[in-house]
Amino acid sequence: MDQFVIWWSSLEKGASVNWMYNIGLLLLLSTLLWCGWLLLSRRLATMASKTHLIWDDALIDAVRTPVSLCIWVWPGLMALGIMVDNVTTYSSGFLASLRHLLLVGVFIWIVMRLITNIEQTILDNRPHRDATTVTAISKILRLLVIVLSSLVVMQNFGLSLSGLLTFGGVGGLVVGMAAKDLLANFFGGMMLYFDRPFKVGDWIRSPDRQIEGTIERIGFRMTVIRTFDKRPLYVPNSVFSSVVVENASRMQNRRIKQSVGLRYCDAAVMRLWWGWWLMILKKCSKIMLILKRVKP
């Protein structure tokens, strides 16, 4: 074990006489680690499939591919650094930063896959959950992960976060003035997510605008509505903050008003017609209670 630690620490020291031997050992080590991880991940997936929990399957699926990539790319970068130090006159110091970025990228990839898997698992196994709320939370978590990972990457490149945040305050004001419509759509989307005047699958219409159809997707910038003639309608989210929206899917009762014309010569068959309709509607208790109060 001590010899392995000494050999591993010697890989970072630069030029070496046995550099080809070291590269071969790195590739052999990568192969053994990949085979071990492949067997371990399959075993864990088999064990997770036998449990009643749904989160372990999402976690194993999120980790499997990024870790496999890291097992091959990390030793590959180290082997490339050994070649650069022994074959060329350039320094391989930049590859150390790439290895750090690889770890950050793999971690971000795992978290993003985990969020996607959990979102899909909730939507598939818990249909009583509001799909709009689940999608909104997952999008916010992805945005948070991207922002935090960007700060970590910038700090890894030696950028000052305090100066960056100071510049971001001034730059945010300029960007906000230049992209006010885009920000209005973004905050309009946040309003739809939190107020929830409608959700995916609802039938809505607006008396103020020619908007009517079924909600297909609610994004951060616009909402996709499928009209009744199957045309997609893309509405910016800022529109919903200034128009009246009717949600027909949340009606408690539906009123159908129909005018039926009768001739004077048909007055004799009205009782027969009325009895025919009572026979059709007798299965609906609420309608029967109303009809008992009406005399033909």
Coordinates of C-alpha atoms in Angstrom, one line a residue:
M1 CA 0.0 0.0 0.0
D2 CA 2.9 2.4 0.8
Q3 CA 4.5 1.6 -2.5
F4 CA 1.2 2.5 -4.3
V5 CA 1.0 5.8 -2.5
I6 CA 4.6 6.6 -3.4
W7 CA 4.0 5.7 -7.0
W8 CA 0.8 7.8 -7.2
S9 CA 2.5 10.8 -5.7
S10 CA 5.4 10.4 -8.2
L11 CA 3.0 10.9 -11.1
E12 CA 2.7 14.6 -10.3
K13 CA 6.5 15.2 -10.2
G14 CA 7.0 15.7 -13.9
A15 CA 9.5 13.9 -16.1
S16 CA 10.3 10.3 -15.3
V17 CA 12.3 7.5 -16.9
N18 CA 9.5 5.0 -16.6
W19 CA 6.8 7.3 -17.9
M20 CA 5.5 4.7 -20.4
Y21 CA 5.3 2.2 -17.6
N22 CA 3.3 4.6 -15.5
I23 CA 0.9 5.3 -18.4
G24 CA 0.3 1.6 -18.8
L25 CA -0.4 1.2 -15.1
L26 CA -2.8 4.0 -15.2
L27 CA -4.8 2.5 -18.1
L28 CA -4.7 -0.9 -16.3
L29 CA -6.0 0.7 -13.1
S30 CA -8.7 2.5 -15.0
T31 CA -9.9 -0.8 -16.6
L32 CA -10.0 -2.6 -13.2
L33 CA -11.8 0.3 -11.6
W34 CA -14.3 0.5 -14.4
C35 CA -15.0 -3.3 -14.2
G36 CA -15.4 -3.1 -10.5
W37 CA -17.7 -0.1 -10.7
L38 CA -19.8 -1.8 -13.4
L39 CA -20.3 -4.9 -11.3
L40 CA -21.0 -2.8 -8.2
S41 CA -23.6 -0.5 -10.0
R42 CA -25.4 -3.5 -11.4
R43 CA -25.5 -5.1 -8.0
L44 CA -26.8 -1.9 -6.4
A45 CA -29.4 -1.5 -9.2
T46 CA -30.7 -5.1 -8.6
M47 CA -30.9 -4.5 -4.8
A48 CA -32.7 -1.1 -5.4
S49 CA -35.3 -2.7 -7.7
K50 CA -36.4 -5.1 -4.9
T51 CA -37.1 -2.3 -2.4
H52 CA -40.3 -0.2 -2.1
L53 CA -38.4 3.0 -2.2
I54 CA -38.3 5.0 -5.5
W55 CA -35.4 7.3 -4.5
D56 CA -32.7 4.7 -4.5
D57 CA -33.4 3.8 -8.2
A58 CA -33.2 7.5 -9.2
L59 CA -29.9 8.0 -7.3
I60 CA -28.2 4.9 -8.7
D61 CA -29.2 5.8 -12.3
A62 CA -28.0 9.4 -11.8
V63 CA -24.5 8.2 -10.5
R64 CA -23.8 5.3 -12.9
T65 CA -22.9 7.1 -16.1
P66 CA -21.0 10.1 -14.7
V67 CA -18.8 8.0 -12.4
S68 CA -18.0 5.7 -15.4
L69 CA -16.9 8.7 -17.4
C70 CA -14.8 10.0 -14.5
I71 CA -13.0 6.6 -14.1
W72 CA -11.8 6.9 -17.7
V73 CA -11.2 10.6 -18.2
W74 CA -9.4 11.3 -14.9
P75 CA -6.5 8.8 -15.6
G76 CA -6.5 9.9 -19.2
L77 CA -5.8 13.4 -18.2
M78 CA -3.0 12.2 -15.9
A79 CA -1.6 10.1 -18.7
L80 CA -1.7 13.1 -21.0
G81 CA 0.2 15.2 -18.4
I82 CA 2.9 12.5 -18.1
M83 CA 3.3 12.6 -21.9
V84 CA 3.4 16.4 -22.0
D85 CA 6.1 16.5 -19.3
N86 CA 8.3 13.8 -20.9
V87 CA 7.8 14.3 -24.7
T88 CA 7.4 18.1 -25.0
T89 CA 8.9 21.1 -23.3
Y90 CA 5.6 22.5 -22.1
S91 CA 4.3 22.3 -18.6
S92 CA 1.3 20.1 -17.7
G93 CA 0.1 22.4 -14.9
F94 CA -3.0 23.4 -16.8
L95 CA -4.2 19.7 -16.7
A96 CA -4.5 19.9 -12.9
S97 CA -7.1 22.6 -13.4
L98 CA -8.9 20.5 -16.0
R99 CA -9.0 17.6 -13.5
H100 CA -10.6 19.8 -10.9
L101 CA -13.1 21.0 -13.5
L102 CA -13.8 17.4 -14.3
L103 CA -14.8 16.7 -10.7
V104 CA -17.0 19.8 -10.6
G105 CA -18.6 18.8 -13.9
V106 CA -19.2 15.2 -12.8
F107 CA -20.8 16.5 -9.6
I108 CA -23.0 18.9 -11.5
W109 CA -24.0 16.2 -14.0
I110 CA -24.9 13.8 -11.1
V111 CA -27.1 16.5 -9.4
M112 CA -28.8 17.4 -12.6
R113 CA -29.6 13.8 -13.5
L114 CA -30.8 13.2 -10.0
I115 CA -33.2 16.2 -10.2
T116 CA -34.5 14.9 -13.5
N117 CA -34.9 11.4 -12.3
I118 CA -36.7 12.5 -9.1
E119 CA -39.0 14.7 -11.2
Q120 CA -39.9 11.9 -13.6
T121 CA -40.3 9.4 -10.7
I122 CA -42.8 11.7 -8.9
L123 CA -44.8 12.3 -12.1
D124 CA -44.9 8.6 -12.9
N125 CA -45.6 7.1 -9.5
R126 CA -47.6 9.9 -7.8
P127 CA -50.1 11.1 -10.3
H128 CA -52.0 13.1 -7.6
R129 CA -49.1 15.5 -7.4
D130 CA -49.5 18.8 -9.4
A131 CA -47.3 18.4 -12.5
T132 CA -46.9 22.2 -12.8
T133 CA -45.5 22.5 -9.2
V134 CA -43.1 19.6 -9.6
T135 CA -41.8 21.0 -12.9
A136 CA -41.4 24.4 -11.4
I137 CA -39.4 23.2 -8.4
S138 CA -37.1 21.1 -10.6
K139 CA -36.4 24.1 -12.9
I140 CA -35.6 26.3 -9.9
L141 CA -33.3 23.6 -8.5
R142 CA -31.5 23.3 -11.9
L143 CA -31.1 27.0 -12.1
L144 CA -29.7 27.1 -8.6
V145 CA -27.2 24.3 -9.4
I146 CA -26.0 26.1 -12.5
V147 CA -25.5 29.4 -10.7
L148 CA -23.5 27.8 -7.8
S149 CA -21.5 25.7 -10.2
S150 CA -20.6 28.7 -12.3
L151 CA -19.3 30.5 -9.2
V152 CA -17.2 27.5 -8.3
V153 CA -15.7 27.2 -11.8
M154 CA -14.9 31.0 -11.8
Q155 CA -13.2 30.7 -8.5
N156 CA -11.2 27.7 -9.7
F157 CA -9.9 29.9 -12.6
G158 CA -8.8 32.5 -10.0
L159 CA -11.5 35.1 -10.5
S160 CA -12.4 37.2 -7.6
L161 CA -16.0 36.6 -6.5
S162 CA -16.3 39.9 -4.6
G163 CA -15.3 41.8 -7.7
L164 CA -17.6 39.6 -9.8
L165 CA -20.6 40.2 -7.5
T166 CA -19.8 44.0 -7.6
F167 CA -19.7 44.0 -11.4
G168 CA -22.8 41.8 -11.4
G169 CA -24.8 44.5 -9.4
V170 CA -24.0 47.2 -12.0
G171 CA -24.2 44.9 -14.9
G172 CA -27.5 43.5 -13.6
L173 CA -29.0 47.0 -13.7
V174 CA -27.9 47.5 -17.3
V175 CA -29.1 44.1 -18.4
G176 CA -32.4 44.6 -16.6
M177 CA -33.0 47.8 -18.5
A178 CA -32.0 46.2 -21.8
A179 CA -34.0 43.0 -21.3
K180 CA -37.0 44.2 -19.4
D181 CA -39.4 42.2 -21.6
L182 CA -37.5 39.0 -20.9
L183 CA -37.4 39.7 -17.2
A184 CA -41.2 40.5 -17.3
N185 CA -41.8 37.1 -18.8
F186 CA -39.6 35.4 -16.2
F187 CA -41.4 37.0 -13.3
G188 CA -44.7 36.4 -15.0
G189 CA -43.7 32.7 -15.1
M190 CA -42.8 32.8 -11.5
M191 CA -46.2 34.3 -10.7
L192 CA -47.9 31.5 -12.6
Y193 CA -46.0 28.9 -10.7
F194 CA -46.8 30.3 -7.3
D195 CA -50.4 31.6 -7.9
R196 CA -51.3 28.7 -10.1
P197 CA -54.3 30.2 -11.9
F198 CA -54.1 27.1 -14.2
K199 CA -51.9 24.0 -14.6
V200 CA -50.9 21.7 -17.4
G201 CA -53.9 20.1 -18.9
D202 CA -56.4 22.9 -18.0
W203 CA -58.7 24.4 -20.5
I204 CA -58.5 28.2 -20.3
R205 CA -59.7 31.2 -22.3
S206 CA -59.2 35.0 -22.1
P207 CA -62.0 37.4 -23.0
D208 CA -59.5 40.2 -23.5
R209 CA -57.3 38.3 -26.0
Q210 CA -58.0 35.6 -28.6
I211 CA -56.6 32.9 -26.3
E212 CA -58.4 29.6 -25.8
G213 CA -57.1 26.1 -25.6
T214 CA -55.5 23.5 -23.4
I215 CA -52.2 24.2 -21.5
E216 CA -49.4 22.0 -22.7
R217 CA -46.3 23.5 -21.0
I218 CA -45.6 26.4 -18.6
G219 CA -42.0 27.7 -19.1
F220 CA -40.0 30.5 -17.6
R221 CA -40.5 32.7 -20.6
M222 CA -43.7 31.6 -22.3
T223 CA -46.7 29.2 -22.0
V224 CA -47.6 26.8 -24.8
I225 CA -51.4 26.4 -25.4
R226 CA -52.9 23.9 -27.8
T227 CA -56.0 25.4 -29.4
F228 CA -59.0 23.3 -30.3
D229 CA -58.0 23.1 -34.0
K230 CA -54.6 21.6 -32.8
R231 CA -52.5 24.7 -33.4
P232 CA -49.8 25.5 -30.9
L233 CA -50.2 29.0 -29.4
Y234 CA -47.1 30.5 -27.7
V235 CA -48.1 33.2 -25.2
P236 CA -45.4 35.3 -23.2
N237 CA -45.9 34.9 -19.5
S238 CA -46.1 38.7 -19.0
V239 CA -49.4 38.7 -20.9
F240 CA -51.2 36.8 -18.1
S241 CA -50.4 39.6 -15.6
S242 CA -52.5 42.0 -17.6
V243 CA -55.5 40.0 -18.9
V244 CA -58.4 38.2 -17.5
V245 CA -58.2 34.4 -17.6
E246 CA -61.1 32.0 -17.3
N247 CA -60.3 28.5 -16.2
A248 CA -63.1 26.3 -17.6
S249 CA -61.6 23.2 -16.1
R250 CA -62.4 24.3 -12.6
M251 CA -66.1 24.9 -13.2
Q252 CA -68.2 23.2 -10.5
N253 CA -71.2 22.9 -12.8
R254 CA -71.8 23.2 -16.5
R255 CA -74.9 24.8 -17.9
I256 CA -76.2 23.7 -21.3
K257 CA -78.8 26.0 -22.7
Q258 CA -80.7 24.7 -25.7
S259 CA -83.8 26.0 -27.4
V260 CA -86.2 23.4 -28.8
G261 CA -88.9 24.5 -31.2
L262 CA -92.3 22.8 -31.2
R263 CA -95.3 23.1 -33.5
Y264 CA -98.9 23.6 -32.3
C265 CA -99.9 20.4 -33.9
D266 CA -97.4 18.5 -31.7
A267 CA -99.0 19.6 -28.4
A268 CA -100.9 16.2 -28.2
V269 CA -97.6 14.2 -28.0
M270 CA -95.9 16.5 -25.4
R271 CA -96.7 14.1 -22.5
L272 CA -95.3 11.1 -24.5
W273 CA -92.1 13.2 -25.3
W274 CA -91.8 14.3 -21.6
G275 CA -92.1 10.7 -20.4
W276 CA -89.4 9.7 -22.9
W277 CA -87.0 12.3 -21.5
L278 CA -87.7 11.3 -17.9
M279 CA -86.8 7.7 -18.8
I280 CA -83.5 8.8 -20.2
L281 CA -82.6 11.1 -17.3
K282 CA -83.8 8.9 -14.5
K283 CA -80.3 7.7 -13.6
C284 CA -79.2 11.2 -12.7
S285 CA -80.5 11.9 -9.2
K286 CA -79.8 15.7 -9.2
I287 CA -81.7 16.2 -12.5
M288 CA -84.6 14.1 -11.3
L289 CA -84.9 16.2 -8.2
I290 CA -85.2 19.3 -10.4
L291 CA -87.6 17.7 -12.9
K292 CA -90.0 16.6 -10.1
R293 CA -90.6 20.2 -9.4
V294 CA -91.5 21.0 -13.0
K295 CA -94.9 20.1 -14.5
P296 CA -95.1 19.3 -18.2

